[in-house]
CSV table of C-alpha atoms in Angstrom, one decimal:
chain,number,residue,atom,x,y,z
H,1,MET,CA,8.1,1.1,-4.7
H,2,ASN,CA,10.7,-1.4,-3.7
H,3,THR,CA,12.0,-3.3,-6.7
H,4,ALA,CA,13.3,-6.4,-5.0
H,5,THR,CA,14.6,-9.2,-7.1
H,6,THR,CA,13.5,-12.8,-6.7
H,7,ASP,CA,14.5,-14.0,-3.3
H,8,THR,CA,15.4,-17.7,-2.8
H,9,ARG,CA,15.4,-17.4,1.0
H,10,GLN,CA,12.5,-18.5,3.1
H,11,PRO,CA,9.6,-16.1,3.0
H,12,ALA,CA,9.1,-13.7,5.8
H,13,ILE,CA,5.5,-14.8,6.1
H,14,ALA,CA,3.9,-18.0,4.8
H,15,ALA,CA,0.3,-18.9,5.6
H,16,THR,CA,-2.0,-21.6,4.3
H,17,GLY,CA,-5.8,-22.0,4.9
H,18,LEU,CA,-6.2,-19.4,7.7
H,19,ARG,CA,-9.7,-19.4,9.0
H,20,LYS,CA,-11.3,-17.3,11.7
H,21,SER,CA,-14.9,-17.0,12.9
H,22,TYR,CA,-16.6,-14.9,15.6
H,23,GLY,CA,-19.8,-16.8,16.5
H,24,ASP,CA,-21.7,-17.2,13.2
H,25,LYS,CA,-19.6,-14.6,11.4
H,26,LEU,CA,-16.8,-16.1,9.2
H,27,VAL,CA,-14.1,-13.4,9.1
H,28,LEU,CA,-11.3,-15.3,7.3
H,29,ASP,CA,-12.3,-18.1,4.9
H,30,GLY,CA,-9.1,-20.1,4.3
H,31,ILE,CA,-6.7,-17.5,3.0
H,32,ASP,CA,-3.1,-18.2,1.8
H,33,LEU,CA,-0.3,-15.7,2.1
H,34,HIS,CA,3.3,-15.6,0.8
H,35,VAL,CA,5.4,-12.6,1.6
H,36,PRO,CA,9.1,-12.6,0.4
H,37,THR,CA,11.7,-11.3,2.8
H,38,GLY,CA,12.6,-7.6,2.4
H,39,THR,CA,9.5,-6.5,0.6
H,40,VAL,CA,6.3,-4.6,1.2
H,41,PHE,CA,3.1,-6.7,1.0
H,42,SER,CA,-0.2,-4.7,1.2
H,43,LEU,CA,-3.5,-6.1,2.1
H,44,LEU,CA,-6.4,-4.1,0.8
H,45,GLY,CA,-10.1,-4.5,1.5
H,46,PRO,CA,-13.3,-2.8,2.6
H,47,ASN,CA,-14.0,-2.2,6.3
H,48,GLY,CA,-14.9,-5.5,7.9
H,49,ALA,CA,-13.1,-7.6,5.2
H,50,GLY,CA,-10.8,-9.2,7.7
H,51,LYS,CA,-7.6,-7.2,7.3
H,52,THR,CA,-7.0,-6.5,11.0
H,53,THR,CA,-8.0,-10.0,11.9
H,54,ALA,CA,-5.3,-11.3,9.6
H,55,VAL,CA,-2.7,-9.0,11.2
H,56,ASN,CA,-3.8,-10.0,14.7
H,57,ILE,CA,-3.4,-13.7,13.9
H,58,LEU,CA,0.0,-13.3,12.2
H,59,SER,CA,1.3,-11.2,15.1
H,60,THR,CA,0.1,-13.9,17.7
H,61,LEU,CA,-2.5,-11.5,19.2
H,62,ILE,CA,-5.3,-14.0,18.5
H,63,SER,CA,-5.4,-17.6,17.3
H,64,ALA,CA,-6.7,-18.9,14.0
H,65,ASP,CA,-9.5,-21.5,14.0
H,66,ALA,CA,-7.7,-23.4,11.3
H,67,GLY,CA,-4.7,-23.2,9.0
H,68,GLU,CA,-0.9,-23.0,9.4
H,69,ALA,CA,1.5,-20.0,9.3
H,70,ARG,CA,5.2,-19.3,9.7
H,71,VAL,CA,6.6,-15.8,10.4
H,72,ASP,CA,10.3,-15.3,10.0
H,73,GLY,CA,10.6,-19.1,9.8
H,74,HIS,CA,8.9,-19.7,13.1
H,75,ASP,CA,5.7,-21.7,13.4
H,76,LEU,CA,2.9,-19.4,14.6
H,77,THR,CA,1.5,-21.9,17.1
H,78,ALA,CA,4.5,-24.0,18.2
H,79,HIS,CA,6.9,-21.1,18.5
H,80,ALA,CA,4.8,-18.0,19.2
H,81,GLN,CA,7.4,-16.5,21.5
H,82,ALA,CA,10.0,-16.6,18.8
H,83,VAL,CA,7.5,-15.0,16.4
H,84,ARG,CA,6.9,-12.2,18.9
H,85,ALA,CA,10.7,-11.6,19.2
H,86,ALA,CA,11.0,-11.2,15.5
H,87,ILE,CA,8.2,-8.8,14.8
H,88,GLY,CA,6.9,-5.3,15.5
H,89,VAL,CA,3.3,-4.2,15.3
H,90,THR,CA,1.9,-0.7,14.8
H,91,GLY,CA,-1.9,-0.7,14.9
H,92,GLN,CA,-4.5,1.7,13.8
H,93,PHE,CA,-4.5,3.4,17.1
H,94,SER,CA,-1.3,4.8,18.6
H,95,ALA,CA,0.4,3.0,21.4
H,96,VAL,CA,2.1,6.2,22.5
H,97,ASP,CA,1.5,7.2,26.2
H,98,GLY,CA,0.7,10.9,26.0
H,99,LEU,CA,1.4,11.5,29.7
H,100,ILE,CA,5.1,10.9,29.4
H,101,THR,CA,7.7,12.3,27.1
H,102,GLY,CA,8.7,10.9,23.7
H,103,GLU,CA,12.1,9.8,25.2
H,104,GLU,CA,10.3,8.1,28.1
H,105,ASN,CA,8.1,6.2,25.7
H,106,MET,CA,11.2,5.0,24.0
H,107,LEU,CA,13.0,4.0,27.2
H,108,LEU,CA,9.8,2.2,28.3
H,109,MET,CA,10.0,0.1,25.2
H,110,ALA,CA,13.7,-0.6,25.7
H,111,ASP,CA,12.9,-1.9,29.2
H,112,LEU,CA,10.1,-4.1,27.8
H,113,HIS,CA,12.8,-5.6,25.5
H,114,HIS,CA,15.1,-6.1,28.4
H,115,LEU,CA,17.8,-3.9,27.0
H,116,PRO,CA,20.6,-2.8,29.5
H,117,LYS,CA,20.0,0.8,30.5
H,118,ARG,CA,23.0,2.1,28.6
H,119,GLU,CA,22.1,0.2,25.5
H,120,GLY,CA,18.4,1.3,25.8
H,121,ARG,CA,19.4,5.0,26.0
H,122,ARG,CA,21.7,4.6,23.0
H,123,VAL,CA,18.9,2.9,20.9
H,124,ALA,CA,16.3,5.4,22.0
H,125,ALA,CA,18.5,8.4,21.1
H,126,GLU,CA,19.4,6.9,17.7
H,127,LEU,CA,15.8,6.2,16.8
H,128,LEU,CA,14.6,9.6,18.0
H,129,GLU,CA,17.2,11.2,15.8
H,130,ARG,CA,16.3,8.9,12.8
H,131,PHE,CA,12.7,9.9,13.1
H,132,ASP,CA,13.4,13.6,13.5
H,133,LEU,CA,12.1,13.7,17.1
H,134,THR,CA,15.2,14.7,19.0
H,135,ASP,CA,14.0,18.3,19.6
H,136,ALA,CA,10.7,17.1,20.9
H,137,ALA,CA,12.1,14.2,23.0
H,138,LYS,CA,11.7,15.9,26.4
H,139,LYS,CA,8.2,17.1,25.7
H,140,PRO,CA,5.0,15.2,26.7
H,141,ALA,CA,3.8,13.1,23.8
H,142,SER,CA,0.4,14.6,24.2
H,143,THR,CA,1.7,17.8,22.7
H,144,TYR,CA,2.9,16.0,19.5
H,145,SER,CA,1.1,16.4,16.2
H,146,GLY,CA,-0.6,13.3,14.6
H,147,GLY,CA,2.4,12.8,12.3
H,148,MET,CA,4.9,13.1,15.2
H,149,LYS,CA,2.9,10.5,17.2
H,150,ARG,CA,2.9,8.1,14.3
H,151,ARG,CA,6.7,8.5,13.8
H,152,LEU,CA,7.2,7.9,17.6
H,153,ASP,CA,4.9,4.9,17.4
H,154,ILE,CA,7.0,3.3,14.6
H,155,ALA,CA,10.2,4.3,16.4
H,156,MET,CA,9.0,2.5,19.5
H,157,THR,CA,8.2,-0.6,17.3
H,158,LEU,CA,11.8,-0.6,16.1
H,159,VAL,CA,13.4,-0.7,19.5
H,160,GLY,CA,13.7,-4.5,19.3
H,161,SER,CA,15.1,-4.5,15.8
H,162,PRO,CA,12.2,-6.5,14.3
H,163,ARG,CA,12.7,-8.3,11.0
H,164,VAL,CA,9.0,-8.2,10.1
H,165,ILE,CA,6.8,-5.2,10.8
H,166,PHE,CA,3.0,-5.2,10.7
H,167,LEU,CA,1.6,-1.8,9.9
H,168,ASP,CA,-2.2,-1.8,10.3
H,169,GLU,CA,-3.4,1.4,8.6
H,170,PRO,CA,-0.4,3.4,9.8
H,171,THR,CA,-1.3,6.7,8.1
H,172,THR,CA,-5.0,6.9,8.9
H,173,GLY,CA,-5.9,10.4,9.9
H,174,LEU,CA,-2.6,11.9,8.8
H,175,ASP,CA,-2.4,15.0,6.5
H,176,PRO,CA,-0.8,14.5,3.1
H,177,ARG,CA,2.6,15.8,4.1
H,178,SER,CA,2.8,13.5,7.2
H,179,ARG,CA,1.6,10.6,5.0
H,180,HIS,CA,4.4,11.1,2.5
H,181,THR,CA,6.9,11.4,5.3
H,182,MET,CA,5.7,8.0,6.6
H,183,TRP,CA,6.0,6.5,3.1
H,184,GLY,CA,9.7,7.6,3.1
H,185,ILE,CA,10.2,5.9,6.5
H,186,ILE,CA,8.6,2.6,5.2
H,187,ARG,CA,10.9,2.7,2.1
H,188,GLU,CA,14.0,3.2,4.3
H,189,LEU,CA,13.0,0.2,6.5
H,190,VAL,CA,12.6,-2.1,3.5
H,191,ALA,CA,15.8,-0.9,1.9
H,192,GLY,CA,17.5,-2.0,5.2
H,193,GLY,CA,16.1,-5.5,4.7
H,194,THR,CA,12.9,-5.3,6.9
H,195,THR,CA,9.7,-6.9,5.7
H,196,VAL,CA,6.6,-4.8,5.9
H,197,PHE,CA,3.1,-6.2,6.0
H,198,LEU,CA,0.8,-3.2,5.4
H,199,THR,CA,-2.9,-2.8,5.6
H,200,THR,CA,-4.3,0.5,4.3
H,201,GLN,CA,-7.5,2.3,3.2
H,202,TYR,CA,-5.4,4.5,0.9
H,203,LEU,CA,-5.2,2.9,-2.5
H,204,GLU,CA,-2.5,5.3,-3.6
H,205,GLU,CA,-0.4,4.2,-0.6
H,206,ALA,CA,-0.5,0.6,-1.7
H,207,ASP,CA,0.3,1.6,-5.3
H,208,GLN,CA,3.3,3.7,-4.2
H,209,LEU,CA,4.8,1.2,-1.6
H,210,ALA,CA,3.8,-2.4,-2.2
H,211,ASP,CA,5.8,-5.0,-4.2
H,212,ARG,CA,2.7,-7.2,-4.1
H,213,ILE,CA,-0.9,-6.4,-3.2
H,214,ALA,CA,-3.7,-8.8,-2.2
H,215,VAL,CA,-7.4,-7.8,-2.1
H,216,LEU,CA,-9.5,-9.3,0.7
H,217,ASN,CA,-13.3,-9.3,0.4
H,218,GLY,CA,-15.7,-11.2,2.5
H,219,GLY,CA,-12.9,-13.1,4.2
H,220,ARG,CA,-11.4,-14.4,0.9
H,221,LEU,CA,-8.5,-13.2,-1.2
H,222,VAL,CA,-10.1,-12.3,-4.5
H,223,ALA,CA,-6.9,-11.2,-6.3
H,224,GLU,CA,-3.1,-10.9,-5.7
H,225,GLY,CA,-0.2,-9.5,-7.7
H,226,THR,CA,1.8,-6.5,-8.4
H,227,ALA,CA,-0.1,-3.2,-8.8
H,228,GLU,CA,0.4,-3.4,-12.6
H,229,GLU,CA,-0.8,-7.0,-12.7
H,230,LEU,CA,-4.0,-6.1,-10.8
H,231,LYS,CA,-4.7,-3.1,-13.0
H,232,ARG,CA,-4.6,-5.3,-16.0
H,233,LEU,CA,-7.5,-7.4,-14.5
H,234,VAL,CA,-9.9,-4.5,-15.1
H,235,PRO,CA,-11.1,-3.4,-18.5
H,236,GLY,CA,-11.7,0.3,-19.4
H,237,GLY,CA,-8.4,1.7,-20.5
H,238,HIS,CA,-8.6,4.1,-23.4
H,239,VAL,CA,-6.9,6.9,-25.3
H,240,ARG,CA,-8.7,10.2,-25.7
H,241,LEU,CA,-8.1,12.5,-28.6
H,242,ARG,CA,-9.4,16.1,-28.7
H,243,PHE,CA,-9.5,18.4,-31.7
H,244,ASN,CA,-9.9,22.2,-32.2
H,245,ASP,CA,-10.8,21.8,-35.9
H,246,PRO,CA,-14.1,20.2,-36.7
H,247,ALA,CA,-12.9,19.0,-40.1
H,248,ALA,CA,-9.9,17.3,-38.5
H,249,TYR,CA,-12.2,15.7,-35.9
H,250,GLU,CA,-14.4,14.3,-38.7
H,251,ARG,CA,-11.4,12.9,-40.6
H,252,ALA,CA,-10.0,11.3,-37.4
H,253,ALA,CA,-13.4,9.8,-36.6
H,254,THR,CA,-13.5,8.2,-40.1
H,255,ALA,CA,-10.0,6.8,-39.7
H,256,LEU,CA,-10.5,5.5,-36.2
H,257,ARG,CA,-13.7,3.5,-36.7
H,258,GLU,CA,-13.6,1.8,-33.2
H,259,SER,CA,-13.7,5.2,-31.5
H,260,THR,CA,-16.5,6.6,-29.4
H,261,ARG,CA,-17.5,10.2,-30.5
H,262,ASP,CA,-18.1,13.2,-28.3
H,263,ASP,CA,-19.3,15.7,-30.9
H,264,GLU,CA,-19.8,18.6,-28.4
H,265,ALA,CA,-16.2,18.4,-27.2
H,266,LEU,CA,-14.7,17.3,-30.6
H,267,GLY,CA,-13.3,14.3,-28.7
H,268,LEU,CA,-12.7,10.6,-29.6
H,269,GLN,CA,-12.3,7.8,-27.2
H,270,ILE,CA,-10.4,4.7,-28.4
H,271,PRO,CA,-10.3,1.4,-26.3
H,272,SER,CA,-6.6,0.8,-25.4
H,273,ASP,CA,-4.4,-0.8,-22.8
H,274,GLY,CA,-2.1,2.2,-23.0
H,275,SER,CA,0.8,0.1,-24.4
H,276,GLN,CA,3.4,1.7,-26.7
H,277,ARG,CA,2.3,-0.6,-29.5
H,278,GLU,CA,-1.3,0.5,-29.4
H,279,LEU,CA,-0.3,4.2,-29.1
H,280,ARG,CA,2.0,3.9,-32.1
H,281,ALA,CA,-0.9,2.3,-34.1
H,282,ILE,CA,-3.3,5.2,-33.2
H,283,LEU,CA,-0.6,7.7,-34.3
H,284,ASP,CA,0.0,5.8,-37.5
H,285,TRP,CA,-3.7,5.9,-38.3
H,286,LEU,CA,-3.8,9.7,-37.7
H,287,ASP,CA,-0.7,10.2,-39.9
H,288,ALA,CA,-2.3,8.2,-42.7
H,289,ALA,CA,-5.4,10.4,-42.5
H,290,ASP,CA,-3.2,13.5,-42.4
H,291,VAL,CA,-4.7,14.5,-39.0
H,292,GLN,CA,-3.0,16.1,-36.0
H,293,ALA,CA,-4.8,15.8,-32.7
H,294,ASP,CA,-4.6,18.9,-30.4
H,295,GLU,CA,-4.6,16.8,-27.3
H,296,LEU,CA,-3.9,13.1,-26.5
H,297,SER,CA,-4.5,11.6,-23.1
H,298,VAL,CA,-4.1,8.1,-21.8
H,299,HIS,CA,-6.4,6.5,-19.2
H,300,THR,CA,-5.4,3.2,-17.6
H,301,PRO,CA,-7.4,1.5,-14.8
H,302,ASP,CA,-5.9,2.3,-11.4
H,303,LEU,CA,-6.3,0.6,-8.0
H,304,ASP,CA,-9.6,2.5,-7.5
H,305,ASP,CA,-11.0,0.6,-10.5
H,306,VAL,CA,-9.5,-2.7,-9.3
H,307,PHE,CA,-10.9,-2.2,-5.8
H,308,PHE,CA,-14.4,-1.5,-6.9
H,309,ALA,CA,-14.4,-4.2,-9.5
H,310,LEU,CA,-13.2,-6.9,-7.1
H,311,THR,CA,-15.2,-5.8,-4.0
H,312,GLY,CA,-18.4,-4.7,-5.7
H,313,GLY,CA,-17.8,-1.1,-4.7
H,314,THR,CA,-18.3,-1.7,-1.0
H,315,ALA,CA,-17.0,0.6,1.7
H,316,THR,CA,-15.4,3.3,-0.4
H,317,PRO,CA,-11.7,3.7,0.5
H,318,THR,CA,-9.8,6.9,0.1
H,319,THR,CA,-9.2,7.2,-3.6
H,320,THR,CA,-6.2,8.3,-5.7
H,321,ALA,CA,-5.9,11.5,-7.6
H,322,GLN,CA,-6.7,12.2,-11.2
H,323,LYS,CA,-6.5,9.2,-13.5
H,324,GLU,CA,-5.7,11.1,-16.7
H,325,THR,CA,-2.2,11.8,-17.8
H,326,THR,CA,-2.1,14.3,-20.6
H,327,ARG,CA,0.4,14.5,-23.5
């Protein structure tokens, strides 16, 4: 995750009261957004929550019914062309033309950005090399794997050197290796000063990449903060102790009166936020009772828990891995 310090510059994206309806369906209900320059901002939400609509408005593809927004300092309505010149967009579905080669896709983008031919070839070659696509540059894009097509898609987006990039579910359908490769690319972009607005169905992806995360549900932002701040909104953290010796288990249960017993597994579960202070207190209680736990594990709420708590468990996203860390 990018650990950007407080930035006094103008935000890369600032929006107030964005609303959008399609007929009788209210898709965005007056949302506010503030994305600092050079950070990753992730928008989470179930299918149909309005994530893609928000991206389409901020990238000038559609107009909001109400509200104001500035992207890279440019008013979305009054200076839409300046916004378009400052941004890049990679949608859920690849913009790659499979009938031509990877290099030709890149050169086509260079022409669309009105780069001189020599400059276009230089930029295309540099980006193909940066995204490890040089060996496949002369091959039809239809022969590329899903991960290669996604890398080419983002490389094409970077031809115009955008300062703000919208990535709408960029890793959907990718295998875990390709997804991790994409994460590395996103981190490199942000390290270079680019701002990334990311929507994703993968909660682990937001946890790994985003400086700030907003949860969108029913067209409204229901929470926003860092991953750790959001996790603290959800109760349920605990420490679990397991014992091999039944006598030690009983002494520990007596010493830790707030614990929940699991007599079959000889396990105790103690409510905890996982802080060092609380762990030290539990260990002190065990020392005072002259008891040694055979296993101690800490469970803290993750973004899965946050998502389900804030959205009512609608439209299950791809979940993270095991929540337990064992000591």
